[in-house]
Amino acid sequence: SPPVFFQRNIVGEKTFDTPFANASYFYLHGLNCLLANPERIFGKFIELYYLFFDNIAWPSANQAGFDLAMRISHSSFNILILPGFFVSIILLFTRFKELIKTKISLLYIGAISPLITAVIYYADIRYRLPFDGFIILLSRWSYQRLYLTRKSFK
């Protein structure tokens, strides 16, 4: 099972007689599971929490110091970067017509894509990390907007 399941103590195994490369079979199987249990889709949105909290990207396998370094790294990201990203999302919703016409909208596409992926598959911090650059840039941009707005009121 994926590392996020291991870290959350979710144990389960299912064996298929179909080769892993048969994507259409697995997409159909997943769709049938959702049709049989439609409330599961709401749980997928709740699982977005695990893109940022309560798991680490690469479990340490009891390597001395590695676990601590990963936890400090993730905590620093959540304390320094994530608030700015949330502010940028608020700015997107409040100034959508203005921002969608700018280059900043490309950063939003990059930052929101792991959220969509996590809802379709499962929320694992490993899927967010390649997109952190977009999140960091949006966070810095929103901090800059807040600073400039505050400065203009003085």
PDB file of N, CA, C and O in Angstrom, residues 22-55:
ATOM      1  N   ASN A  22      -3.457  -1.979 -17.600  1.00  0.00           N
ATOM      2  CA  ASN A  22      -4.800  -1.889 -18.175  1.00  0.00           C
ATOM      3  C   ASN A  22      -5.583  -0.786 -17.456  1.00  0.00           C
ATOM      4  O   ASN A  22      -6.471  -1.042 -16.649  1.00  0.00           O
ATOM      5  N   ALA A  23      -5.246   0.452 -17.760  1.00  0.00           N
ATOM      6  CA  ALA A  23      -5.805   1.606 -17.052  1.00  0.00           C
ATOM      7  C   ALA A  23      -7.322   1.691 -17.176  1.00  0.00           C
ATOM      8  O   ALA A  23      -8.009   2.021 -16.209  1.00  0.00           O
ATOM      9  N   SER A  24      -7.861   1.384 -18.354  1.00  0.00           N
ATOM     10  CA  SER A  24      -9.311   1.503 -18.532  1.00  0.00           C
ATOM     11  C   SER A  24     -10.058   0.569 -17.581  1.00  0.00           C
ATOM     12  O   SER A  24     -11.102   0.937 -17.042  1.00  0.00           O
ATOM     13  N   TYR A  25      -9.512  -0.617 -17.351  1.00  0.00           N
ATOM     14  CA  TYR A  25     -10.143  -1.546 -16.401  1.00  0.00           C
ATOM     15  C   TYR A  25     -10.173  -0.945 -14.997  1.00  0.00           C
ATOM     16  O   TYR A  25     -11.202  -0.979 -14.314  1.00  0.00           O
ATOM     17  N   PHE A  26      -9.065  -0.373 -14.564  1.00  0.00           N
ATOM     18  CA  PHE A  26      -8.986   0.166 -13.201  1.00  0.00           C
ATOM     19  C   PHE A  26      -9.807   1.443 -13.035  1.00  0.00           C
ATOM     20  O   PHE A  26     -10.387   1.675 -11.981  1.00  0.00           O
ATOM     21  N   TYR A  27      -9.872   2.275 -14.078  1.00  0.00           N
ATOM     22  CA  TYR A  27     -10.736   3.455 -14.006  1.00  0.00           C
ATOM     23  C   TYR A  27     -12.199   3.028 -13.894  1.00  0.00           C
ATOM     24  O   TYR A  27     -12.964   3.597 -13.113  1.00  0.00           O
ATOM     25  N   LEU A  28     -12.588   2.034 -14.677  1.00  0.00           N
ATOM     26  CA  LEU A  28     -13.962   1.534 -14.616  1.00  0.00           C
ATOM     27  C   LEU A  28     -14.244   0.909 -13.244  1.00  0.00           C
ATOM     28  O   LEU A  28     -15.311   1.127 -12.669  1.00  0.00           O
ATOM     29  N   HIS A  29     -13.276   0.171 -12.726  1.00  0.00           N
ATOM     30  CA  HIS A  29     -13.435  -0.434 -11.400  1.00  0.00           C
ATOM     31  C   HIS A  29     -13.608   0.655 -10.332  1.00  0.00           C
ATOM     32  O   HIS A  29     -14.481   0.558  -9.469  1.00  0.00           O
ATOM     33  N   GLY A  30     -12.795   1.704 -10.396  1.00  0.00           N
ATOM     34  CA  GLY A  30     -12.910   2.811  -9.445  1.00  0.00           C
ATOM     35  C   GLY A  30     -14.247   3.523  -9.571  1.00  0.00           C
ATOM     36  O   GLY A  30     -14.877   3.865  -8.562  1.00  0.00           O
ATOM     37  N   LEU A  31     -14.696   3.747 -10.808  1.00  0.00           N
ATOM     38  CA  LEU A  31     -15.987   4.395 -11.021  1.00  0.00           C
ATOM     39  C   LEU A  31     -17.115   3.541 -10.451  1.00  0.00           C
ATOM     40  O   LEU A  31     -18.029   4.059  -9.798  1.00  0.00           O
ATOM     41  N   ASN A  32     -17.047   2.238 -10.656  1.00  0.00           N
ATOM     42  CA  ASN A  32     -18.067   1.337 -10.096  1.00  0.00           C
ATOM     43  C   ASN A  32     -18.051   1.367  -8.570  1.00  0.00           C
ATOM     44  O   ASN A  32     -19.108   1.297  -7.941  1.00  0.00           O
ATOM     45  N   CYS A  33     -16.882   1.468  -7.970  1.00  0.00           N
ATOM     46  CA  CYS A  33     -16.789   1.568  -6.508  1.00  0.00           C
ATOM     47  C   CYS A  33     -17.468   2.847  -6.024  1.00  0.00           C
ATOM     48  O   CYS A  33     -18.177   2.831  -5.013  1.00  0.00           O
ATOM     49  N   LEU A  34     -17.240   3.955  -6.736  1.00  0.00           N
ATOM     50  CA  LEU A  34     -17.878   5.222  -6.354  1.00  0.00           C
ATOM     51  C   LEU A  34     -19.391   5.174  -6.558  1.00  0.00           C
ATOM     52  O   LEU A  34     -20.143   5.726  -5.760  1.00  0.00           O
ATOM     53  N   LEU A  35     -19.834   4.512  -7.616  1.00  0.00           N
ATOM     54  CA  LEU A  35     -21.277   4.390  -7.843  1.00  0.00           C
ATOM     55  C   LEU A  35     -21.932   3.537  -6.763  1.00  0.00           C
ATOM     56  O   LEU A  35     -23.053   3.810  -6.341  1.00  0.00           O
ATOM     57  N   ALA A  36     -21.207   2.524  -6.301  1.00  0.00           N
ATOM     58  CA  ALA A  36     -21.740   1.660  -5.243  1.00  0.00           C
ATOM     59  C   ALA A  36     -21.693   2.344  -3.880  1.00  0.00           C
ATOM     60  O   ALA A  36     -22.470   2.019  -2.984  1.00  0.00           O
ATOM     61  N   ASN A  37     -20.778   3.298  -3.724  1.00  0.00           N
ATOM     62  CA  ASN A  37     -20.594   3.973  -2.444  1.00  0.00           C
ATOM     63  C   ASN A  37     -20.362   5.470  -2.699  1.00  0.00           C
ATOM     64  O   ASN A  37     -19.257   5.972  -2.498  1.00  0.00           O
ATOM     65  N   PRO A  38     -21.407   6.205  -3.146  1.00  0.00           N
ATOM     66  CA  PRO A  38     -21.210   7.599  -3.575  1.00  0.00           C
ATOM     67  C   PRO A  38     -20.739   8.549  -2.482  1.00  0.00           C
ATOM     68  O   PRO A  38     -20.087   9.551  -2.788  1.00  0.00           O
ATOM     69  N   GLU A  39     -21.015   8.249  -1.221  1.00  0.00           N
ATOM     70  CA  GLU A  39     -20.548   9.151  -0.161  1.00  0.00           C
ATOM     71  C   GLU A  39     -19.028   9.136  -0.049  1.00  0.00           C
ATOM     72  O   GLU A  39     -18.432  10.019   0.557  1.00  0.00           O
ATOM     73  N   ARG A  40     -18.387   8.179  -0.665  1.00  0.00           N
ATOM     74  CA  ARG A  40     -16.921   8.096  -0.654  1.00  0.00           C
ATOM     75  C   ARG A  40     -16.287   9.323  -1.299  1.00  0.00           C
ATOM     76  O   ARG A  40     -15.212   9.749  -0.907  1.00  0.00           O
ATOM     77  N   ILE A  41     -16.962   9.912  -2.287  1.00  0.00           N
ATOM     78  CA  ILE A  41     -16.395  11.087  -2.952  1.00  0.00           C
ATOM     79  C   ILE A  41     -16.243  12.251  -1.981  1.00  0.00           C
ATOM     80  O   ILE A  41     -15.288  13.018  -2.071  1.00  0.00           O
ATOM     81  N   PHE A  42     -17.139  12.386  -1.013  1.00  0.00           N
ATOM     82  CA  PHE A  42     -17.005  13.451  -0.016  1.00  0.00           C
ATOM     83  C   PHE A  42     -15.803  13.185   0.886  1.00  0.00           C
ATOM     84  O   PHE A  42     -15.107  14.109   1.285  1.00  0.00           O
ATOM     85  N   GLY A  43     -15.562  11.929   1.183  1.00  0.00           N
ATOM     86  CA  GLY A  43     -14.390  11.557   1.966  1.00  0.00           C
ATOM     87  C   GLY A  43     -13.101  11.914   1.257  1.00  0.00           C
ATOM     88  O   GLY A  43     -12.097  12.243   1.889  1.00  0.00           O
ATOM     89  N   LYS A  44     -13.127  11.858  -0.071  1.00  0.00           N
ATOM     90  CA  LYS A  44     -11.938  12.208  -0.842  1.00  0.00           C
ATOM     91  C   LYS A  44     -11.565  13.673  -0.637  1.00  0.00           C
ATOM     92  O   LYS A  44     -10.393  14.018  -0.576  1.00  0.00           O
ATOM     93  N   PHE A  45     -12.556  14.553  -0.517  1.00  0.00           N
ATOM     94  CA  PHE A  45     -12.262  15.964  -0.269  1.00  0.00           C
ATOM     95  C   PHE A  45     -11.698  16.169   1.128  1.00  0.00           C
ATOM     96  O   PHE A  45     -10.817  16.985   1.338  1.00  0.00           O
ATOM     97  N   ILE A  46     -12.199  15.403   2.085  1.00  0.00           N
ATOM     98  CA  ILE A  46     -11.690  15.487   3.458  1.00  0.00           C
ATOM     99  C   ILE A  46     -10.242  15.010   3.511  1.00  0.00           C
ATOM    100  O   ILE A  46      -9.423  15.540   4.258  1.00  0.00           O
ATOM    101  N   GLU A  47      -9.896  14.045   2.679  1.00  0.00           N
ATOM    102  CA  GLU A  47      -8.534  13.515   2.652  1.00  0.00           C
ATOM    103  C   GLU A  47      -7.509  14.523   2.131  1.00  0.00           C
ATOM    104  O   GLU A  47      -6.303  14.293   2.256  1.00  0.00           O
ATOM    105  N   LEU A  48      -7.946  15.625   1.550  1.00  0.00           N
ATOM    106  CA  LEU A  48      -6.996  16.644   1.101  1.00  0.00           C
ATOM    107  C   LEU A  48      -6.108  17.115   2.245  1.00  0.00           C
ATOM    108  O   LEU A  48      -4.995  17.589   2.025  1.00  0.00           O
ATOM    109  N   TYR A  49      -6.602  16.971   3.450  1.00  0.00           N
ATOM    110  CA  TYR A  49      -5.829  17.286   4.655  1.00  0.00           C
ATOM    111  C   TYR A  49      -4.455  16.613   4.603  1.00  0.00           C
ATOM    112  O   TYR A  49      -3.449  17.200   4.980  1.00  0.00           O
ATOM    113  N   TYR A  50      -4.415  15.377   4.114  1.00  0.00           N
ATOM    114  CA  TYR A  50      -3.170  14.616   4.111  1.00  0.00           C
ATOM    115  C   TYR A  50      -2.175  15.073   3.046  1.00  0.00           C
ATOM    116  O   TYR A  50      -1.047  14.603   3.015  1.00  0.00           O
ATOM    117  N   LEU A  51      -2.567  16.004   2.195  1.00  0.00           N
ATOM    118  CA  LEU A  51      -1.588  16.596   1.288  1.00  0.00           C
ATOM    119  C   LEU A  51      -0.613  17.488   2.043  1.00  0.00           C
ATOM    120  O   LEU A  51       0.478  17.774   1.574  1.00  0.00           O
ATOM    121  N   PHE A  52      -1.028  17.940   3.227  1.00  0.00           N
ATOM    122  CA  PHE A  52      -0.213  18.897   3.968  1.00  0.00           C
ATOM    123  C   PHE A  52       0.147  18.451   5.383  1.00  0.00           C
ATOM    124  O   PHE A  52       1.141  18.901   5.925  1.00  0.00           O
ATOM    125  N   PHE A  53      -0.667  17.604   5.986  1.00  0.00           N
ATOM    126  CA  PHE A  53      -0.487  17.290   7.402  1.00  0.00           C
ATOM    127  C   PHE A  53      -0.500  15.778   7.658  1.00  0.00           C
ATOM    128  O   PHE A  53      -1.063  15.014   6.900  1.00  0.00           O
ATOM    129  N   ASP A  54       0.102  15.418   8.791  1.00  0.00           N
ATOM    130  CA  ASP A  54       0.044  14.061   9.363  1.00  0.00           C
ATOM    131  C   ASP A  54       0.635  12.946   8.521  1.00  0.00           C
ATOM    132  O   ASP A  54       0.283  11.786   8.692  1.00  0.00           O
ATOM    133  N   ASN A  55       1.491  13.269   7.601  1.00  0.00           N
ATOM    134  CA  ASN A  55       2.308  12.240   6.970  1.00  0.00           C
ATOM    135  C   ASN A  55       3.543  12.919   6.411  1.00  0.00           C
ATOM    136  O   ASN A  55       3.569  14.129   6.248  1.00  0.00           O
TER     137      ASN A  55
END
